[in-house]
Coordinates of N, CA and C and ligand atoms in Angstrom, one line a residue:
M1 N 1.0 -1.3 -0.1 CA -0.1 0.0 -0.1 C 0.9 1.4 0.0
T2 N 0.8 1.9 -1.0 CA 1.6 3.1 -1.0 C 0.6 4.6 -1.3
A3 N 1.2 5.6 -0.6 CA 0.4 6.7 -0.7 C 1.0 7.6 -1.6
Q4 N 0.2 7.7 -2.9 CA 0.7 8.7 -4.0 C 0.6 9.9 -3.7
I5 N 1.7 10.5 -4.6 CA 1.4 12.0 -4.6 C 0.8 12.7 -5.8
L6 N -0.4 13.1 -5.9 CA -1.0 13.4 -7.2 C -1.2 15.0 -7.1
V7 N -0.4 15.5 -7.8 CA -0.4 16.9 -8.0 C -0.5 17.3 -9.5
E8 N -1.4 17.9 -9.8 CA -1.6 18.3 -11.2 C -0.8 19.6 -11.6
K9 N -0.1 19.2 -12.8 CA 0.9 20.2 -13.3 C 0.5 21.5 -13.8
K10 N 0.1 22.5 -12.8 CA -0.5 23.8 -13.4 C -0.5 24.8 -12.4
K11 N -0.4 25.9 -12.8 CA -0.3 27.2 -12.0 C -1.4 27.4 -11.1
L12 N -1.4 27.8 -9.8 CA -2.4 28.2 -9.0 C -2.3 29.6 -9.0
T13 N -3.5 30.4 -8.6 CA -3.6 31.7 -8.2 C -2.5 32.2 -7.6
K14 N -2.1 31.3 -6.3 CA -1.4 31.6 -5.3 C -0.6 30.4 -4.8
A15 N 0.8 30.3 -4.8 CA 1.5 29.2 -4.3 C 1.3 28.9 -2.7
P16 N 0.9 27.6 -2.4 CA 0.4 27.5 -0.9 C 1.8 27.7 -0.1
L17 N 2.8 27.7 -0.6 CA 4.0 28.1 0.2 C 4.8 29.2 0.0
E18 N 5.3 30.1 0.9 CA 6.1 31.2 0.5 C 7.5 31.0 0.6
L19 N 8.1 31.5 -0.5 CA 9.5 31.4 -1.0 C 10.4 32.2 -0.1
H20 N 11.6 31.9 0.2 CA 12.8 32.6 0.8 C 13.6 33.0 -0.3
Y21 N 14.4 34.3 -0.3 CA 15.2 34.7 -1.1 C 16.6 34.7 -0.5
L22 N 17.6 34.8 -1.5 CA 18.8 35.3 -1.2 C 19.3 36.2 -0.3
G23 N 19.8 35.9 0.7 CA 20.1 37.0 1.8 C 19.3 36.3 2.9
D24 N 18.3 35.6 3.0 CA 17.7 35.0 3.9 C 18.3 34.0 4.6
R25 N 18.6 34.1 6.1 CA 19.4 33.3 6.8 C 18.8 31.5 6.5
V26 N 17.7 31.6 6.5 CA 17.1 30.3 6.3 C 17.7 29.3 5.4
L27 N 18.0 29.9 4.0 CA 18.8 29.3 2.9 C 20.3 28.8 3.2
R28 N 20.7 29.4 4.6 CA 22.1 29.1 4.7 C 22.1 28.1 5.8
Q29 N 21.2 27.3 6.3 CA 21.3 26.4 7.4 C 21.2 25.1 6.8
P30 N 22.1 24.1 7.3 CA 22.0 22.8 6.9 C 20.7 22.0 7.2
A31 N 20.3 21.3 6.4 CA 18.7 20.9 6.7 C 18.9 19.6 7.2
K32 N 17.9 19.3 8.3 CA 18.0 18.0 9.0 C 17.2 16.8 8.3
R33 N 18.2 15.3 8.6 CA 17.6 14.3 8.0 C 16.0 14.2 8.5
I34 N 15.2 13.6 7.5 CA 14.0 13.1 8.0 C 14.0 11.7 8.4
S35 N 13.4 11.5 9.6 CA 13.4 10.1 10.2 C 12.3 9.3 9.9
K36 N 11.3 10.0 9.9 CA 9.8 9.4 9.4 C 9.1 10.1 8.5
I37 N 8.8 9.2 7.4 CA 8.2 9.8 6.4 C 6.7 9.2 6.5
D38 N 6.1 10.0 6.9 CA 4.6 10.1 7.1 C 3.9 11.0 6.3
N39 N 2.5 11.2 6.7 CA 1.7 12.0 5.8 C 2.0 13.5 5.7
E40 N 2.4 13.8 6.9 CA 2.9 15.5 7.0 C 3.9 15.8 5.8
I41 N 4.9 14.6 5.7 CA 6.0 14.9 4.9 C 5.3 14.9 3.6
R42 N 4.4 14.0 3.2 CA 3.9 13.6 1.9 C 3.0 15.2 1.5
Q43 N 2.3 15.5 2.5 CA 1.6 16.9 2.3 C 2.6 17.9 2.0
L44 N 3.6 18.1 2.7 CA 4.7 19.0 2.4 C 5.4 19.0 0.9
A45 N 5.5 17.6 0.6 CA 6.3 17.6 -0.8 C 5.3 18.2 -1.7
R46 N 3.6 17.6 -1.3 CA 2.6 18.1 -2.3 C 2.6 19.6 -2.6
E47 N 2.7 20.3 -1.3 CA 2.5 21.7 -1.4 C 3.8 22.3 -2.2
M48 N 4.8 21.7 -1.8 CA 6.3 22.1 -2.6 C 6.3 21.9 -4.0
L49 N 5.6 20.8 -4.5 CA 5.2 20.6 -5.9 C 4.4 21.7 -6.6
Q50 N 3.1 22.0 -5.8 CA 2.2 23.2 -6.3 C 3.0 24.5 -6.2
T51 N 3.9 24.8 -5.3 CA 4.6 26.0 -5.2 C 5.4 25.9 -6.6
M52 N 6.2 25.1 -6.7 CA 7.2 24.8 -7.8 C 6.5 25.0 -9.1
Y53 N 5.4 24.4 -9.5 CA 4.4 24.6 -10.8 C 3.8 26.1 -10.7
T54 N 3.5 26.5 -9.9 CA 2.9 27.8 -9.9 C 4.2 29.0 -10.3
E55 N 5.4 28.6 -9.7 CA 6.5 29.5 -9.9 C 7.2 29.4 -11.0
D56 N 6.8 28.3 -11.9 CA 7.6 27.7 -13.1 C 9.0 27.3 -12.8
G57 N 9.2 26.6 -11.8 CA 10.2 26.1 -11.4 C 10.4 24.7 -11.8
I58 N 11.7 23.9 -12.0 CA 11.9 22.6 -12.2 C 12.4 22.0 -10.8
G59 N 12.8 22.5 -9.8 CA 13.1 21.9 -8.7 C 13.1 22.9 -7.7
L60 N 12.6 22.1 -6.3 CA 12.4 23.2 -5.3 C 12.9 22.4 -3.8
A61 N 13.8 23.0 -3.1 CA 14.4 22.3 -1.8 C 13.4 22.7 -0.6
A62 N 13.2 22.0 0.3 CA 12.5 22.5 1.5 C 12.8 23.8 2.2
P63 N 14.4 23.9 2.3 CA 14.8 25.2 2.9 C 14.1 26.5 2.1
Q64 N 14.0 26.4 0.9 CA 13.4 27.7 0.1 C 12.3 28.0 0.4
V65 N 11.3 26.8 1.0 CA 10.0 27.4 1.8 C 10.1 27.5 3.3
G66 N 11.4 27.6 3.7 CA 11.6 27.9 5.1 C 11.6 26.7 5.9
V67 N 11.5 25.5 5.2 CA 11.4 24.2 6.2 C 12.9 23.5 6.0
N68 N 13.3 23.5 7.4 CA 14.8 22.9 7.4 C 15.0 21.2 7.6
K69 N 14.3 20.8 6.5 CA 14.5 19.6 6.4 C 15.0 19.0 4.9
Q70 N 15.5 17.6 5.0 CA 15.9 17.1 3.6 C 15.1 16.5 2.8
L71 N 14.4 17.7 2.1 CA 13.3 17.1 1.1 C 13.5 17.9 -0.1
L72 N 13.3 17.5 -1.2 CA 13.5 18.3 -2.4 C 12.4 17.3 -3.4
V73 N 11.9 18.4 -4.3 CA 11.2 17.9 -5.5 C 11.7 18.5 -6.7
V74 N 11.7 17.6 -7.8 CA 11.9 17.8 -9.1 C 11.3 17.3 -10.2
D75 N 11.1 18.1 -11.2 CA 10.2 18.0 -12.6 C 10.8 18.6 -13.7
I76 N 11.4 17.8 -14.2 CA 11.9 18.7 -15.7 C 11.0 18.3 -16.9
Q77 N 10.1 17.6 -16.7 CA 9.2 17.5 -17.5 C 7.5 17.9 -17.3
L78 N 7.6 19.6 -17.6 CA 6.6 20.3 -16.9 C 5.5 20.1 -18.0
D79 N 5.8 20.0 -19.2 CA 4.8 20.1 -20.1 C 4.1 18.4 -20.5
D80 N 4.7 17.4 -19.7 CA 4.1 16.1 -19.7 C 3.5 15.7 -18.7
P81 N 2.1 15.6 -18.3 CA 1.3 15.7 -17.5 C 1.4 13.8 -16.8
T82 N 1.7 13.1 -17.8 CA 1.9 11.7 -17.3 C 3.1 11.4 -16.6
T83 N 4.2 12.2 -16.7 CA 5.5 11.5 -16.1 C 5.5 11.9 -14.4
P84 N 5.6 11.3 -13.7 CA 5.3 11.9 -12.3 C 6.7 12.6 -12.0
P85 N 6.8 13.7 -11.1 CA 7.6 14.5 -10.5 C 8.5 13.4 -9.6
L86 N 9.6 13.9 -9.4 CA 10.4 13.1 -8.5 C 10.4 13.6 -6.9
V87 N 10.4 12.9 -5.9 CA 10.5 13.5 -4.6 C 11.6 12.7 -3.8
L88 N 12.7 13.3 -3.5 CA 13.9 12.7 -2.9 C 14.0 13.2 -1.4
I89 N 14.0 12.4 -0.7 CA 14.0 12.4 0.8 C 15.5 11.9 1.1
N90 N 16.2 12.9 2.1 CA 17.4 12.5 2.5 C 18.4 12.3 1.4
P91 N 18.5 12.7 0.1 CA 19.5 12.3 -0.8 C 20.9 12.7 -0.4
A92 N 21.4 11.9 -1.2 CA 23.0 11.9 -1.1 C 23.8 11.4 -2.5
V93 N 24.6 12.2 -3.1 CA 25.4 11.8 -4.3 C 26.3 10.9 -3.9
T94 N 26.1 9.4 -4.5 CA 27.4 8.6 -4.1 C 28.1 8.3 -4.9
Q95 N 28.1 8.9 -6.4 CA 29.2 9.1 -7.2 C 28.9 10.0 -8.1
A96 N 30.1 10.8 -8.6 CA 30.0 12.1 -9.5 C 31.1 11.5 -10.5
S97 N 30.6 11.9 -11.7 CA 31.7 11.8 -12.9 C 32.7 13.0 -12.9
R98 N 33.9 12.2 -13.2 CA 35.1 13.1 -13.3 C 34.7 14.2 -14.4
D99 N 34.0 13.7 -15.4 CA 33.4 14.8 -16.8 C 32.7 15.8 -16.1
V100 N 32.9 17.1 -16.3 CA 32.2 18.2 -15.8 C 31.3 18.8 -17.0
C101 N 30.2 19.5 -16.9 CA 29.8 20.5 -17.9 C 29.2 21.8 -17.5
V102 N 29.4 22.7 -18.5 CA 28.8 24.3 -17.9 C 27.3 24.1 -18.2
I103 N 26.6 24.6 -17.3 CA 25.0 24.8 -17.8 C 24.6 25.8 -17.0
Q104 N 23.8 27.0 -17.8 CA 23.3 28.1 -17.0 C 22.4 27.7 -16.0
E105 N 22.2 28.1 -14.9 CA 21.4 27.8 -13.7 C 20.6 29.3 -13.3
G106 N 19.5 28.8 -12.7 CA 18.7 29.9 -12.3 C 18.1 29.3 -10.6
C107 N 17.3 30.0 -10.4 CA 16.7 29.7 -8.9 C 15.7 30.4 -8.4
L108 N 14.5 29.7 -7.9 CA 13.3 30.4 -7.4 C 13.7 31.3 -6.4
S109 N 14.7 31.1 -5.5 CA 15.4 32.0 -4.6 C 16.1 33.2 -4.8
I110 N 16.5 33.2 -6.1 CA 17.2 34.3 -6.7 C 16.7 34.7 -8.1
P111 N 15.4 35.3 -8.2 CA 14.7 35.3 -9.5 C 15.2 36.2 -10.3
N112 N 15.1 35.7 -11.7 CA 15.8 36.4 -12.8 C 17.3 36.2 -13.0
V113 N 18.0 35.6 -12.0 CA 19.4 35.7 -12.1 C 20.0 34.5 -12.9
F114 N 20.5 34.7 -14.0 CA 20.9 33.2 -14.7 C 22.4 33.2 -14.9
L115 N 23.0 32.1 -14.4 CA 24.7 32.3 -14.5 C 25.2 30.8 -14.9
D116 N 26.2 30.9 -15.5 CA 26.9 29.5 -15.9 C 27.5 28.7 -14.4
V117 N 27.3 27.6 -14.6 CA 28.0 26.9 -13.4 C 28.5 25.5 -13.9
T118 N 29.9 25.3 -13.5 CA 30.3 23.8 -13.9 C 30.2 22.9 -12.7
R119 N 29.5 21.7 -13.1 CA 29.3 20.7 -12.1 C 29.4 19.3 -13.0
P120 N 29.7 18.2 -12.2 CA 29.8 16.8 -12.7 C 28.6 16.8 -13.6
E121 N 29.0 16.0 -14.8 CA 28.0 15.8 -15.8 C 27.1 14.7 -15.4
V122 N 27.4 13.6 -14.8 CA 26.5 12.2 -14.3 C 26.8 12.1 -13.1
I123 N 25.9 11.6 -12.4 CA 25.7 11.6 -10.9 C 25.0 10.3 -10.5
E124 N 25.4 9.7 -9.3 CA 24.2 8.5 -8.7 C 23.9 9.2 -7.6
V125 N 22.5 8.9 -7.5 CA 21.9 9.4 -6.1 C 21.3 8.3 -5.2
S126 N 21.2 8.3 -3.9 CA 20.4 7.5 -3.4 C 19.8 8.3 -2.7
Y127 N 18.3 7.9 -2.3 CA 17.3 8.7 -1.3 C 16.3 7.8 -1.0
K128 N 15.3 8.3 -0.2 CA 14.2 7.6 0.0 C 13.0 8.5 -0.8
D129 N 12.0 7.5 -1.3 CA 10.9 8.3 -1.9 C 9.8 8.6 -0.9
E130 N 8.7 9.1 -1.5 CA 7.6 9.6 -0.4 C 7.0 8.4 0.3
N131 N 7.1 7.3 -0.2 CA 6.6 6.3 0.7 C 7.7 5.6 1.7
G132 N 9.0 6.1 1.6 CA 10.1 5.8 2.6 C 10.9 4.5 2.0
R133 N 10.7 4.2 0.8 CA 11.5 3.2 0.0 C 12.6 3.7 -0.6
P134 N 13.9 3.0 -0.1 CA 15.1 3.5 -0.5 C 15.1 3.5 -2.3
Q135 N 15.8 4.2 -2.8 CA 15.6 4.2 -4.1 C 17.4 4.7 -4.5
K136 N 17.7 4.6 -5.9 CA 18.8 4.9 -6.2 C 18.7 5.1 -7.6
I137 N 19.3 6.3 -8.3 CA 19.2 6.7 -9.7 C 20.5 7.1 -10.1
T138 N 20.7 6.9 -11.5 CA 21.6 7.5 -12.2 C 21.4 8.6 -13.0
A139 N 21.8 10.1 -12.9 CA 21.4 10.8 -13.7 C 22.2 11.7 -14.5
S140 N 22.0 12.1 -15.6 CA 22.7 12.9 -16.4 C 22.1 14.3 -16.9
G141 N 22.9 15.0 -17.7 CA 22.1 16.2 -18.3 C 21.6 17.1 -17.1
L142 N 20.3 17.5 -17.6 CA 19.7 18.6 -16.9 C 19.0 18.0 -15.9
L143 N 18.6 16.6 -15.8 CA 18.3 16.1 -14.4 C 19.3 16.0 -13.3
A144 N 20.4 15.6 -13.8 CA 21.8 15.5 -12.8 C 22.2 17.0 -12.3
R145 N 22.0 17.9 -13.1 CA 22.0 19.4 -12.9 C 20.8 20.0 -11.9
V146 N 19.8 19.8 -12.0 CA 18.8 20.0 -11.0 C 19.1 19.3 -9.5
I147 N 19.2 18.2 -9.7 CA 19.4 17.6 -8.4 C 20.5 17.8 -7.6
Q148 N 21.5 18.3 -8.5 CA 22.9 18.9 -7.5 C 22.8 20.1 -7.0
H149 N 22.1 20.9 -7.8 CA 21.7 22.3 -7.3 C 20.8 22.3 -6.2
E150 N 19.7 21.0 -6.1 CA 18.8 21.1 -4.9 C 19.5 20.7 -3.7
I151 N 20.2 19.6 -4.1 CA 20.9 19.0 -2.7 C 21.9 20.1 -2.4
D152 N 22.4 21.2 -3.2 CA 23.4 22.1 -2.6 C 22.4 22.9 -1.5
H153 N 20.9 23.2 -1.9 CA 20.1 24.0 -1.1 C 20.2 23.1 0.2
L154 N 20.1 21.8 0.6 CA 19.9 21.2 1.6 C 21.1 21.5 2.6
N155 N 22.2 21.8 1.9 CA 23.5 21.9 2.7 C 23.9 23.6 3.0
G156 N 22.7 24.3 2.4 CA 22.9 25.8 2.9 C 23.7 26.4 1.6
V157 N 23.9 25.8 0.7 CA 24.7 26.5 -0.4 C 23.8 26.8 -1.5
M158 N 24.0 28.0 -2.1 CA 23.4 28.5 -3.4 C 24.1 28.3 -4.6
F159 N 23.5 28.5 -5.9 CA 24.2 28.2 -6.8 C 25.1 29.6 -7.2
V160 N 24.8 30.4 -6.9 CA 25.7 31.9 -7.2 C 26.9 31.5 -6.2
D161 N 27.3 30.8 -5.0 CA 28.5 30.6 -4.6 C 29.3 29.7 -5.5
R162 N 28.8 29.0 -6.5 CA 29.8 28.4 -7.3 C 29.9 29.0 -8.7
V163 N 29.6 30.0 -8.7 CA 29.7 30.8 -10.1 C 31.2 31.5 -10.3
N164 N 32.0 31.1 -11.4 CA 33.4 31.6 -11.4 C 33.6 32.8 -11.9
N165 N 32.8 33.4 -12.8 CA 32.9 34.7 -13.3 C 32.2 35.6 -12.6
A166 N 33.4 36.2 -11.5 CA 33.0 37.3 -10.6 C 32.2 38.4 -11.0
I167 N 32.8 38.9 -12.3 CA 32.1 40.0 -12.9 C 30.7 39.8 -13.4
A168 N 30.5 38.8 -13.9 CA 29.1 38.4 -14.3 C 28.4 38.5 -13.3
L169 N 29.0 37.6 -12.3 CA 28.0 37.5 -11.0 C 27.7 38.8 -10.3
N170 N 28.6 39.8 -10.1 CA 28.0 40.8 -9.5 C 27.3 41.6 -10.4
Q171 N 27.5 41.8 -11.7 CA 26.7 42.5 -12.4 C 25.1 42.1 -12.4
E172 N 25.1 40.9 -12.4 CA 23.6 40.0 -12.5 C 23.0 40.2 -11.2
L173 N 23.7 40.2 -10.3 CA 23.0 40.2 -8.9 C 22.5 41.7 -8.6
N174 N 23.5 42.6 -8.9 CA 22.9 44.1 -8.6 C 21.8 44.4 -9.6
K175 N 21.9 43.9 -11.1 CA 20.9 44.2 -11.8 C 19.5 43.9 -11.3
H176 N 19.5 42.5 -10.3 CA 18.2 42.1 -9.9 C 17.9 42.4 -8.6
G177 N 18.7 43.3 -8.0 CA 18.3 43.4 -6.7 C 18.9 42.9 -5.4
F178 N 19.9 41.8 -5.7 CA 20.6 41.3 -4.9 C 21.8 41.7 -4.5
S179 N 22.2 41.4 -3.3 CA 23.6 42.0 -3.0 C 24.6 40.8 -3.1
P180 N 25.8 41.4 -3.8 CA 26.6 40.3 -3.8 C 27.4 39.7 -2.5
Q181 N 27.3 40.5 -1.5 CA 27.6 40.2 0.0 C 26.9 38.7 0.5
A182 N 25.9 38.7 -0.3 CA 25.1 37.3 0.1 C 25.4 36.1 -0.5
V183 N 26.5 36.1 -1.2 CA 27.0 35.0 -1.9 C 28.2 34.5 -1.1
K184 N 28.5 33.3 -0.7 CA 29.6 32.7 -0.1 C 30.2 31.6 -0.6
P185 N 31.4 32.5 -1.4 CA 32.2 31.4 -2.4 C 32.5 30.1 -1.9
I186 N 32.5 29.2 -2.5 CA 33.1 28.0 -2.0 C 34.2 27.3 -2.7
A187 N 35.4 26.9 -2.2 CA 36.5 26.6 -2.9 C 36.4 25.1 -3.2
D188 N 36.7 24.7 -4.6 CA 36.4 23.1 -4.9 C 37.2 22.6 -5.7
Ligands
NI201 NI1 17.5 26.8 -6.3

């Protein structure tokens, strides 16, 4: 017996959850592991999906809606109503390719800011699904990119922390009303 998360892929007049933006401390806290996957968690996942669809995102992590838990939702097929979204609980990257690629990223918590980020091209991720079952997937391309971006959120990392082009970064942040001081560059 499994509890399915059924969410229509459509925009609501108002997102059920409120987004937090770059500069907000909640985005910088490491999220806590979820020990019990119950209806409350499934409801949170449902509302995160509705929020993501309403805001036109392809991924959303719980800290972005002010919840300090290791939960994220991903859907790179917004136009395909029959492909279910991914719900990842306590996700961990277990393998990452040495090959990297550059993809332009954006984030619902940093609206209108888009910048190039370099990350591994292929990853293997283990996680639990919304029914508490352990899962493992190998992802590449856009899916690998979104999952890595969202897992970063669970560690208090924002994609702008990984941008190498400092000039473009500062320009883009200033242009859209964000402070470059909110960036915490990470060495890797
Ligand atoms: Ni994001």
